Short mmCIF file of the C-alpha atoms (twelve columns), coordinates in Angstrom:
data_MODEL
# 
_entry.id   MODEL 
# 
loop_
_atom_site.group_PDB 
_atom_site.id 
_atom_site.type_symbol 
_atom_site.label_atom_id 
_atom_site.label_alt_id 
_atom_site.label_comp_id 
_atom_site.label_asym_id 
_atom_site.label_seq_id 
_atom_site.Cartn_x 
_atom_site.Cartn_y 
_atom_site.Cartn_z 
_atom_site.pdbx_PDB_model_num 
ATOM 1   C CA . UNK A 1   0.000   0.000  0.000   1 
ATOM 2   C CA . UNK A 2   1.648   3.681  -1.101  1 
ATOM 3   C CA . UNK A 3   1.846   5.761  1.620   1 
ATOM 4   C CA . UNK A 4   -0.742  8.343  2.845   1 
ATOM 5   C CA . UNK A 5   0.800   11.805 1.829   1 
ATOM 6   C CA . UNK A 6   -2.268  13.331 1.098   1 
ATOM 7   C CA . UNK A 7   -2.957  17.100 3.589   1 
ATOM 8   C CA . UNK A 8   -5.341  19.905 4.045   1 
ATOM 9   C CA . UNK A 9   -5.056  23.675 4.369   1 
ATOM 10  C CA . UNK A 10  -8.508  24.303 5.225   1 
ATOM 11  C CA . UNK A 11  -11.233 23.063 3.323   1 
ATOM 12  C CA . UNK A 12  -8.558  21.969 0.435   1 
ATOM 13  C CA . UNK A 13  -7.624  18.619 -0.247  1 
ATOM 14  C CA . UNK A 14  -4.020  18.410 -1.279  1 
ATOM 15  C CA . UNK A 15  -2.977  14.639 -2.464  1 
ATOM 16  C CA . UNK A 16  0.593   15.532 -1.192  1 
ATOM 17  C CA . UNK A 17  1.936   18.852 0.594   1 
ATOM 18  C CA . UNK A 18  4.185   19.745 -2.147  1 
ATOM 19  C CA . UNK A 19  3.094   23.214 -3.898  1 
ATOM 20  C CA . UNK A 20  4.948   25.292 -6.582  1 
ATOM 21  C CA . UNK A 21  5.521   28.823 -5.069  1 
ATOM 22  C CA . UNK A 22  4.707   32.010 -7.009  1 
ATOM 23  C CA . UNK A 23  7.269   33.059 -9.810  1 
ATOM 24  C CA . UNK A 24  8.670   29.393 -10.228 1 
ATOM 25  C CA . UNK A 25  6.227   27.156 -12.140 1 
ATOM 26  C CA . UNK A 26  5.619   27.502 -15.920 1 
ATOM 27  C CA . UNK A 27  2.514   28.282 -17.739 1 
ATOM 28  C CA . UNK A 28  2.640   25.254 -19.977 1 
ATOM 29  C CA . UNK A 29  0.058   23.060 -20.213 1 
ATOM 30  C CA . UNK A 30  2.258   20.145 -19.404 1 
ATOM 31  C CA . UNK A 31  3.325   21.559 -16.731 1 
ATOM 32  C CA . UNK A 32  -0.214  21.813 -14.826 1 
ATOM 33  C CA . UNK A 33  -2.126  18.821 -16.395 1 
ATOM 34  C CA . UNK A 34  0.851   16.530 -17.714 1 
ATOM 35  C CA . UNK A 35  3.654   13.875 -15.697 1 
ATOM 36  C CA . UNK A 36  5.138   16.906 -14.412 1 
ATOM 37  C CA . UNK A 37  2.529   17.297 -11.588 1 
ATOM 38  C CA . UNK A 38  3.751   13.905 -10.225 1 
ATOM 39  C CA . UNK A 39  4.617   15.097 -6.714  1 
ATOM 40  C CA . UNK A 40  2.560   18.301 -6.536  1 
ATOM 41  C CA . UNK A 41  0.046   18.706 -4.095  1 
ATOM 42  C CA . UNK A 42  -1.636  22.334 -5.803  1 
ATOM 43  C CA . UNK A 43  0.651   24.936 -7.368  1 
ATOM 44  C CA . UNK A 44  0.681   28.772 -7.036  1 
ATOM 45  C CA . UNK A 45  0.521   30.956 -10.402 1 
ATOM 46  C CA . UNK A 46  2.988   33.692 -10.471 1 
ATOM 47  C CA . UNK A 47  2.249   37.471 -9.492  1 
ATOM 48  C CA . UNK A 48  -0.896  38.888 -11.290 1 
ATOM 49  C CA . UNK A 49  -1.581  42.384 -10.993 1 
ATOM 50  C CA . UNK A 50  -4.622  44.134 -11.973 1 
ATOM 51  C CA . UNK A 51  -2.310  45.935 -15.049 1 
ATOM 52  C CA . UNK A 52  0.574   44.595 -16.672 1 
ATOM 53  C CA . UNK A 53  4.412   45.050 -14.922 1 
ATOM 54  C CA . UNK A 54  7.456   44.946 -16.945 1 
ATOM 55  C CA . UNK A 55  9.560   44.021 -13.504 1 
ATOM 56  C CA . UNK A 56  12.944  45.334 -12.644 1 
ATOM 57  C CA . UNK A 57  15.538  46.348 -15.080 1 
ATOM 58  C CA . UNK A 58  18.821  45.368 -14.724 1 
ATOM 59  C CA . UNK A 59  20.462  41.840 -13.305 1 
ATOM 60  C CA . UNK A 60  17.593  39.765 -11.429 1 
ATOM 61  C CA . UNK A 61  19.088  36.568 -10.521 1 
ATOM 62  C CA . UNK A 62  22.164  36.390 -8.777  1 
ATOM 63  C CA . UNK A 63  23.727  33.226 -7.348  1 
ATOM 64  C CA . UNK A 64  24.690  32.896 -3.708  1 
ATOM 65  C CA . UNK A 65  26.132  30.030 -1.906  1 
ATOM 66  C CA . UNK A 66  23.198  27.465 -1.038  1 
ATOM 67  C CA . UNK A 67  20.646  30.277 -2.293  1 
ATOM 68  C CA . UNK A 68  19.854  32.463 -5.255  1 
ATOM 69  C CA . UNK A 69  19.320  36.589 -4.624  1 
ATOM 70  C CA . UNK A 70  16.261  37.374 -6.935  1 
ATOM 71  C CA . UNK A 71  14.690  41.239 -8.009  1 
ATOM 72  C CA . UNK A 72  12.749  40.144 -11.210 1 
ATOM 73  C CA . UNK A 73  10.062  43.126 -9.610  1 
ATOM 74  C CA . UNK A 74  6.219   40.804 -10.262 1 
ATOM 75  C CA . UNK A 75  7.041   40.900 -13.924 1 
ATOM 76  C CA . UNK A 76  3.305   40.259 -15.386 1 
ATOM 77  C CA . UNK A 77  0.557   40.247 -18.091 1 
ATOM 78  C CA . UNK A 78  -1.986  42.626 -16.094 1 
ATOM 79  C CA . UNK A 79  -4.938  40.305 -14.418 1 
ATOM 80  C CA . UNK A 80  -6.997  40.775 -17.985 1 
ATOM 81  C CA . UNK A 81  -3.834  39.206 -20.085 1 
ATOM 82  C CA . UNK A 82  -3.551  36.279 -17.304 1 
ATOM 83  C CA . UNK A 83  -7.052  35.293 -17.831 1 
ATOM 84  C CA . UNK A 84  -6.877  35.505 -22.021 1 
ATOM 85  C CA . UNK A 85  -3.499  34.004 -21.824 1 
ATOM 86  C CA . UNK A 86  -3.286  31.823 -18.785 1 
ATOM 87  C CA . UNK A 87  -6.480  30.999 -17.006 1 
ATOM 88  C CA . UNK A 88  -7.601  28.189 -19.600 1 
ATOM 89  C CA . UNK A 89  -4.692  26.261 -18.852 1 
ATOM 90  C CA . UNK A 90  -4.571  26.787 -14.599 1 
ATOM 91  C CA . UNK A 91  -8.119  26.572 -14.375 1 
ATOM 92  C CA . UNK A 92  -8.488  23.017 -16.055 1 
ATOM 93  C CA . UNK A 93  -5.097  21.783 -14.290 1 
ATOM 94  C CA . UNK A 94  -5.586  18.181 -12.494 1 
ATOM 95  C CA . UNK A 95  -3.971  19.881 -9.002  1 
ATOM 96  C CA . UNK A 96  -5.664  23.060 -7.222  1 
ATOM 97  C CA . UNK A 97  -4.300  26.508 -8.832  1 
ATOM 98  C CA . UNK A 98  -3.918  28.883 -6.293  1 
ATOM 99  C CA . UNK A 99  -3.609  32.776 -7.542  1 
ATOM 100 C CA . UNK A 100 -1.070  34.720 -6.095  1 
ATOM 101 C CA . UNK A 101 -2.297  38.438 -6.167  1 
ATOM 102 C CA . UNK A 102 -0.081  41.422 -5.973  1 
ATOM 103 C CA . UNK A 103 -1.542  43.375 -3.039  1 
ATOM 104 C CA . UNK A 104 -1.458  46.751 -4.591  1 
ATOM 105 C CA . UNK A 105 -3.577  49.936 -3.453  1 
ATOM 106 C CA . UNK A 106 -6.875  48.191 -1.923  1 
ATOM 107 C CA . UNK A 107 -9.137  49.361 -4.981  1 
ATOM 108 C CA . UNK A 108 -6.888  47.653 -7.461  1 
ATOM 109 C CA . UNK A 109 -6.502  44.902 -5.586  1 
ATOM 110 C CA . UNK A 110 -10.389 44.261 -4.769  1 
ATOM 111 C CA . UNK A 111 -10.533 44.941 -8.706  1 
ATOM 112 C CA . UNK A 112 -8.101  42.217 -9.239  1 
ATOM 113 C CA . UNK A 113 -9.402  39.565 -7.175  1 
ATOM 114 C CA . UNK A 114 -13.122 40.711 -8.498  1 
ATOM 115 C CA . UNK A 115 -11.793 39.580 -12.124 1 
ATOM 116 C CA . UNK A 116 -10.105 36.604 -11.252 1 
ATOM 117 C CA . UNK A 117 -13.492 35.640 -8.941  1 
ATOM 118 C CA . UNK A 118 -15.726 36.364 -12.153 1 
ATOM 119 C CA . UNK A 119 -13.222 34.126 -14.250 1 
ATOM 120 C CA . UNK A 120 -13.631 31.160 -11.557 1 
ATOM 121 C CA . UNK A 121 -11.368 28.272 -11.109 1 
ATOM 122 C CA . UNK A 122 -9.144  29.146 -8.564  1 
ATOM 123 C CA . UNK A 123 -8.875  27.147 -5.787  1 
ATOM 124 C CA . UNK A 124 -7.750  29.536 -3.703  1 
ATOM 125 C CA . UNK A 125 -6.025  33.262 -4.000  1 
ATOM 126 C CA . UNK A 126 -2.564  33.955 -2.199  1 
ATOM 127 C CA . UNK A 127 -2.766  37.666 -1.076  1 
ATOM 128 C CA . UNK A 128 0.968   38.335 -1.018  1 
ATOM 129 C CA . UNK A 129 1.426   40.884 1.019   1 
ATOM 130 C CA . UNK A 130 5.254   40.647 1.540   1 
ATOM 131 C CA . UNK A 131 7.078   41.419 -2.488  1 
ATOM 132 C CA . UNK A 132 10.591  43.031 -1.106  1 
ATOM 133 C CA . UNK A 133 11.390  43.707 -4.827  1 
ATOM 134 C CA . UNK A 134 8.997   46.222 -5.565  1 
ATOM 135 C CA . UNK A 135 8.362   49.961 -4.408  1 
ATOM 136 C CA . UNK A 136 5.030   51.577 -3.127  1 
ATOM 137 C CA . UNK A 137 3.351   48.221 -2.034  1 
ATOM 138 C CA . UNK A 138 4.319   44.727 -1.637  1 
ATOM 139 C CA . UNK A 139 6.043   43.567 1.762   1 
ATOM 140 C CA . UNK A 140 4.867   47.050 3.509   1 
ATOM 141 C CA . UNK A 141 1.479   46.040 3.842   1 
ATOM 142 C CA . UNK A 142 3.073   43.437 5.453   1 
ATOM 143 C CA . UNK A 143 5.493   44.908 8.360   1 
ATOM 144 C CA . UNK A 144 3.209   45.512 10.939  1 
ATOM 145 C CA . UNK A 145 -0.429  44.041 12.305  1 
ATOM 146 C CA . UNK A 146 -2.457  47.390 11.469  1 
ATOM 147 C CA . UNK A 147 -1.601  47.681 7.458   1 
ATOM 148 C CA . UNK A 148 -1.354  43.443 7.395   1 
ATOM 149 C CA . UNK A 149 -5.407  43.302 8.682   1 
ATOM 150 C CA . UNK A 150 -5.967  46.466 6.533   1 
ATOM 151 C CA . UNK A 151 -4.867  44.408 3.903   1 
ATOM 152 C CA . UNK A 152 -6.766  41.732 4.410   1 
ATOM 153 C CA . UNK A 153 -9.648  43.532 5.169   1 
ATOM 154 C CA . UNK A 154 -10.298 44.683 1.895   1 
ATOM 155 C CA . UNK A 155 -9.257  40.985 -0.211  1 
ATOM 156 C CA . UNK A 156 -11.957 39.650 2.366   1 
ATOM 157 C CA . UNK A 157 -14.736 41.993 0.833   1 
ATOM 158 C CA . UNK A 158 -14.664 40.972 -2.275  1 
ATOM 159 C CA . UNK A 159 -13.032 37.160 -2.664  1 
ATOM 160 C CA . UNK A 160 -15.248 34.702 -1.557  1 
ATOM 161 C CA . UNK A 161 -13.484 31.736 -1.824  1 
ATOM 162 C CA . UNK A 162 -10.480 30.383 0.359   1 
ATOM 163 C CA . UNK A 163 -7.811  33.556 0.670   1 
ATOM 164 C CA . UNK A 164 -4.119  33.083 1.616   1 
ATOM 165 C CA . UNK A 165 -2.387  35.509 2.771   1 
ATOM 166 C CA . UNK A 166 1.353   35.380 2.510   1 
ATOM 167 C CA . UNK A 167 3.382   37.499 4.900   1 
ATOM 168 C CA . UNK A 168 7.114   38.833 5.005   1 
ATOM 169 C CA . UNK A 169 9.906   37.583 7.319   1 
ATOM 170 C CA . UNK A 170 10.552  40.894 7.640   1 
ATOM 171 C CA . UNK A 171 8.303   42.399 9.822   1 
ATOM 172 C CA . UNK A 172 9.156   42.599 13.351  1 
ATOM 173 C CA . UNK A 173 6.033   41.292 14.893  1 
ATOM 174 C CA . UNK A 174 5.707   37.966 12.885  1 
ATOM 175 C CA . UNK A 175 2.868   36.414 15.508  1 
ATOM 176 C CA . UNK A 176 1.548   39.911 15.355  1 
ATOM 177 C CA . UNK A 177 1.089   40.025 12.371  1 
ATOM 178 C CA . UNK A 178 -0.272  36.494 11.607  1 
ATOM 179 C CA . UNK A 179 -2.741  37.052 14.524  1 
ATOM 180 C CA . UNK A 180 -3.976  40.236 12.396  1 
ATOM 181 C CA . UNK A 181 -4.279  38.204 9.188   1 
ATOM 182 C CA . UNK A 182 -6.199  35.048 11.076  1 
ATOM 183 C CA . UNK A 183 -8.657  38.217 12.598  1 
ATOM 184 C CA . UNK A 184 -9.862  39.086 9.259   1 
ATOM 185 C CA . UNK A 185 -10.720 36.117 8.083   1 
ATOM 186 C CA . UNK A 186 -7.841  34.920 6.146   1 
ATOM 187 C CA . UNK A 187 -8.103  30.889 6.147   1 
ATOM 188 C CA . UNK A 188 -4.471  30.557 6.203   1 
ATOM 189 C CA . UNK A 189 -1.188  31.838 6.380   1 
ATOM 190 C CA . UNK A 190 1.746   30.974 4.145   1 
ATOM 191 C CA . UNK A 191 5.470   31.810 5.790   1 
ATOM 192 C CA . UNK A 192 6.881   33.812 4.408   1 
ATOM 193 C CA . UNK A 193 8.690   34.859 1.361   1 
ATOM 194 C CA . UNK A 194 12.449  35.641 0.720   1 
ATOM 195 C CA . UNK A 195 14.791  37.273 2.994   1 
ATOM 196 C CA . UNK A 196 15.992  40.774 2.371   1 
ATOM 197 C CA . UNK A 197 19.956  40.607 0.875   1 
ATOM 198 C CA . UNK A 198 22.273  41.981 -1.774  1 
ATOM 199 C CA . UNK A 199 24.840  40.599 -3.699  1 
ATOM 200 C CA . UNK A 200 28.244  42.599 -4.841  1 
ATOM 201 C CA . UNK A 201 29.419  42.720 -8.053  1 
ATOM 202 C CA . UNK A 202 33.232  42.332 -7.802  1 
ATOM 203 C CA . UNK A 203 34.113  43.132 -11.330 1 
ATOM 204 C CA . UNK A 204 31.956  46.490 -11.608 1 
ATOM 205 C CA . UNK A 205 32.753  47.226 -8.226  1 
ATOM 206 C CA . UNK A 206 29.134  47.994 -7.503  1 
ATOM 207 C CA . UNK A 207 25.848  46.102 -6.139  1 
ATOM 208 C CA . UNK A 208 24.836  43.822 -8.370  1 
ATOM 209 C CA . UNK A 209 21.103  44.777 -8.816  1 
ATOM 210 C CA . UNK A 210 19.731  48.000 -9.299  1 
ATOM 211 C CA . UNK A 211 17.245  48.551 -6.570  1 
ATOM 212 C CA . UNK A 212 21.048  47.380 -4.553  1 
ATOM 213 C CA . UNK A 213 18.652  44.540 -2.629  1 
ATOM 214 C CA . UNK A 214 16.840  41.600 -3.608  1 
ATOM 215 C CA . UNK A 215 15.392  38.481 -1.976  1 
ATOM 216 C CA . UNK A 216 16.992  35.531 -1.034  1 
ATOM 217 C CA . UNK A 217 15.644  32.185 -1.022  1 
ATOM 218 C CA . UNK A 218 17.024  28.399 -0.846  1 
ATOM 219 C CA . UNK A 219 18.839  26.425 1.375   1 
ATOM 220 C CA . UNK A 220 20.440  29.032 3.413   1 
ATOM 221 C CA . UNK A 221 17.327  30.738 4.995   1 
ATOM 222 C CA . UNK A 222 15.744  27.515 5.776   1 
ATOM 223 C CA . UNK A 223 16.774  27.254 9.367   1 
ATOM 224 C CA . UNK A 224 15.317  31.299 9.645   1 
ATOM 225 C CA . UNK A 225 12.200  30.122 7.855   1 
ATOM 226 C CA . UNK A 226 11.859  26.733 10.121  1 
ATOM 227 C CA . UNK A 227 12.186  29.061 13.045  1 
ATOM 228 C CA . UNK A 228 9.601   31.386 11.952  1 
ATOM 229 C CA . UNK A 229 6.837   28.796 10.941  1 
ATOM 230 C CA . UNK A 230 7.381   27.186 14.334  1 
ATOM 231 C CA . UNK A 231 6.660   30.722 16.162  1 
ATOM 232 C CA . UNK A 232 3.236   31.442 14.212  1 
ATOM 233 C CA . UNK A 233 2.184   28.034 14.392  1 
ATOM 234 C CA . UNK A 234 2.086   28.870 17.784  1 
ATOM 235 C CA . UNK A 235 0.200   32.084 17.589  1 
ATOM 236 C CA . UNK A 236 -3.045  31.341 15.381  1 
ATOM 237 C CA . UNK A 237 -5.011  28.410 14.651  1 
ATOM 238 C CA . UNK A 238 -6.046  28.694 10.906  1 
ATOM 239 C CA . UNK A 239 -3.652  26.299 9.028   1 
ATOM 240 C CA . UNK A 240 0.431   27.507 7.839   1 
ATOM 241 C CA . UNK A 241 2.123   26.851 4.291   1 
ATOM 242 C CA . UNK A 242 5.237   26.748 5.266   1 
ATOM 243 C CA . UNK A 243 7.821   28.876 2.844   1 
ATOM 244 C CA . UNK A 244 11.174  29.179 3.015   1 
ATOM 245 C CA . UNK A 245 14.603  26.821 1.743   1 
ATOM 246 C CA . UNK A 246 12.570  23.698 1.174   1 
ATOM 247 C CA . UNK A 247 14.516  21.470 -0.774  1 
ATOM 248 C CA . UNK A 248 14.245  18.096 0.777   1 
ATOM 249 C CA . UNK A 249 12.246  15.252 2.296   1 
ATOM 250 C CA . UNK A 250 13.330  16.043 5.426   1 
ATOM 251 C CA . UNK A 251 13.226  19.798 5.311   1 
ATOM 252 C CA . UNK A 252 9.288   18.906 3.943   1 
ATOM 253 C CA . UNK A 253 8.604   17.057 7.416   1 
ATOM 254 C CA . UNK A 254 10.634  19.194 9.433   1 
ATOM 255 C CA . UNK A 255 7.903   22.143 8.867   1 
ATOM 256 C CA . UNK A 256 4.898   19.853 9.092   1 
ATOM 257 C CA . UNK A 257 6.539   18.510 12.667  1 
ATOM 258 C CA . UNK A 258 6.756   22.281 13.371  1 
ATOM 259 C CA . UNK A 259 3.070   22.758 12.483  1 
ATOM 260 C CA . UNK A 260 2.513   23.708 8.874   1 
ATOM 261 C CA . UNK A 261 -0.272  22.050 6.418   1 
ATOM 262 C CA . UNK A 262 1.780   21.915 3.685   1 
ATOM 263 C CA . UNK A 263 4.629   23.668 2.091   1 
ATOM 264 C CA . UNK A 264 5.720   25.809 -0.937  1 
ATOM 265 C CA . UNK A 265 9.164   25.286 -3.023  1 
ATOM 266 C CA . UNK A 266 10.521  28.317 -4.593  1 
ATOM 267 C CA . UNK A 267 14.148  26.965 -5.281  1 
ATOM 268 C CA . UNK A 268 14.624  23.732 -5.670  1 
ATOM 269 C CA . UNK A 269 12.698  23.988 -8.785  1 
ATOM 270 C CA . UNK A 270 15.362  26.254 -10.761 1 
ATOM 271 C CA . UNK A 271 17.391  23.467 -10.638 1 
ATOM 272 C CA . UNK A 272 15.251  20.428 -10.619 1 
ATOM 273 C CA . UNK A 273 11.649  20.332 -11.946 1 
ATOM 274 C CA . UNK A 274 11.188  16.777 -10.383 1 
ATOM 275 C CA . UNK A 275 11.827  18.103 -7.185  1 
ATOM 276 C CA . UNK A 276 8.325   17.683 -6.093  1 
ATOM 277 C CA . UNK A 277 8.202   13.921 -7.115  1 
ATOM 278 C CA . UNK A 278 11.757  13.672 -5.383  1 
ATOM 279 C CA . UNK A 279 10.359  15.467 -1.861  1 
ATOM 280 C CA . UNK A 280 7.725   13.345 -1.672  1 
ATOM 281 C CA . UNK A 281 9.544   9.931  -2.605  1 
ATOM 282 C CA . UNK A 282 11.857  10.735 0.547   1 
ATOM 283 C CA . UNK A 283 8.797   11.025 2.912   1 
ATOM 284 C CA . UNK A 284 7.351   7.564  3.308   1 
ATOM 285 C CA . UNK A 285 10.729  6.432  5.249   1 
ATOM 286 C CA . UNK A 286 9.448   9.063  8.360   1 
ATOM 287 C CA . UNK A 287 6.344   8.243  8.570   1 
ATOM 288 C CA . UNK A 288 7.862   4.721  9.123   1 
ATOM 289 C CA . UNK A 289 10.084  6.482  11.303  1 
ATOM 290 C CA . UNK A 290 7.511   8.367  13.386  1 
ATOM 291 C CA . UNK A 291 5.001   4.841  13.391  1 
ATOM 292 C CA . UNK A 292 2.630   6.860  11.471  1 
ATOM 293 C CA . UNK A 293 0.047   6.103  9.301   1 
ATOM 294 C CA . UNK A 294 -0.567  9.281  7.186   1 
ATOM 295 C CA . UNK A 295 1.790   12.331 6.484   1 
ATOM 296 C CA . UNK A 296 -1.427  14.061 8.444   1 
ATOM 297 C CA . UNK A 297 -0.017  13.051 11.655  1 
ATOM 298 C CA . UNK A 298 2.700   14.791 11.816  1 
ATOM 299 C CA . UNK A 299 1.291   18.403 11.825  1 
ATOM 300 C CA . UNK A 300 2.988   19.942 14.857  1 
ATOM 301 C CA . UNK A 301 3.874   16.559 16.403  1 
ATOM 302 C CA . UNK A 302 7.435   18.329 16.930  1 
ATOM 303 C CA . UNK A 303 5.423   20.448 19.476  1 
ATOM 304 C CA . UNK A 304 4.317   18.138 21.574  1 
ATOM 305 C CA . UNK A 305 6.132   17.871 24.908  1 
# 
């Protein structure tokens, strides 16, 4: 008998925990309804915006050791070119979609979500409140509780449907703030997103990117991101998608010990699009480990005492 690695964040089923963040999975058909879902529990569209963004100029990926600096700036079609271009294909994908909205201003935003509600198919929107790549918006609705529930407030008015909301390491208040997203009726959290960081440019003598910081993701902030799903799994009771370095089996169960649903990969799939299928090939040997039946019952085991 396979093992049980099937989850739930909320009211959605998830036949493994294993989700595609924002920015990393292609719009190819194959790629939502083909082999290549093999391991993929839902997957997250990349950043729509209610008009079209031409993202940063300059250098936008920049390699670090175990990690990769990103500023590509929620480079987009507009919400009205996702759904000519797009929404056929995500909509009639065999795992969940999950739409990952820009939070903008809160009328574009409530105009966004309005579309993309109209358009159906979504399983779920991901509010991402915490962008560190872009000016004006972004992560600083996410810094602090007040402007995080303001946020919130106003995706909650207008999307009916399950709403994510995805917050920034970067704030300063992380419970805080995921105590202000679980008030307005957010039915769960995802933590977080990349790490504020810069890389230097030793031949040009300069920062590498323009905007002189970008985010870092990978292996290197998993321990930070680890630590920070374990402190608001603690603070609210609506379910965590853990974010943050996941490139392993192990790094997969470590979050769900700490108390997340599920988790998103950002990462691991630049440099291996199996990486799903590999995460969850590696899980069966701990639930063998932990005498457990289903990957289920190991959400927040880690905090039992």
């Amino acid at each position: 008998m396979s093992a049980d690695l099937s989850v739930k964040v909320g009211s959605i089923e998830l036949r493994t925990p294993v989700i595609p963040a924002s920015g990393v999975w292609p719009y190819e058909e194959e790629y939502w309804n083909g082999d290549k879902t093999e391991g993929l529990g839902a997957a997250c569209t990349k950043a729509i915006s209610l008009n079209p963004r031409k993202g940063n100029p300059g250098i936008r990926i920049w390699e670090t050791p175990s990690g990769v600096l990103n500023s590509i700036g929620l480079q987009n079609a507009g919400v009205s070119g996702f759904i000519d271009k797009y929404h056929h294909v995500v909509s009639a994908a065999k795992i969940p979609a999950v739409a990952n909205v820009v939070m903008e201003r809160e009328e574009e935003t409530a105009e966004t979500l309005l579309r993309l509600w109209d358009a159906g198919g979504m399983a779920a929107a991901e509010l991402n409140i915490s962008c560190p790549n872009v000016d004006g918006d972004g992560m600083a609705w996410g810094m602090e509780a007040c402007s995080a529930a303001k946020a919130v407030r106003a995706a909650r008015k207008v999307w009916k449907g399950a709403l994510w909301v995805k917050m920034t390491p970067q704030t300063a208040d992380p419970c805080g703030v995921a105590k202000a997203i679980e008030a307005e009726g957010a039915d769960a959290v995802v933590c977080a997103n990349t790490w504020l960081g810069m890389g230097m440019d030793m031949f040009a003598g300069r920062p590498a990117f323009d905007r002189v910081v970008a985010g870092l993701s990978g292996p290197a902030i998993f321990p930070l991101a680890l630590r920070l799903v374990w402190q608001v799994c603690g603070a609210v009771k609506i379910p965590v998608v853990a974010c943050g370095g996941v490139s392993s089996s192990s790094d997969c169960v470590a979050m769900m010990l700490a108390g997340a649903s599920a988790v998103e990969v950002g990462s691991a799939f630049f440099r291996n699009l199996t990486a799903g299928r590999d995460i969850c090939r590696g899980i069966p040997k701990f639930l063998e480990q932990y005498n457990a039946e289903s990957l289920r019952e190991l959400v927040g085991r880690g905090r039992e005492r």
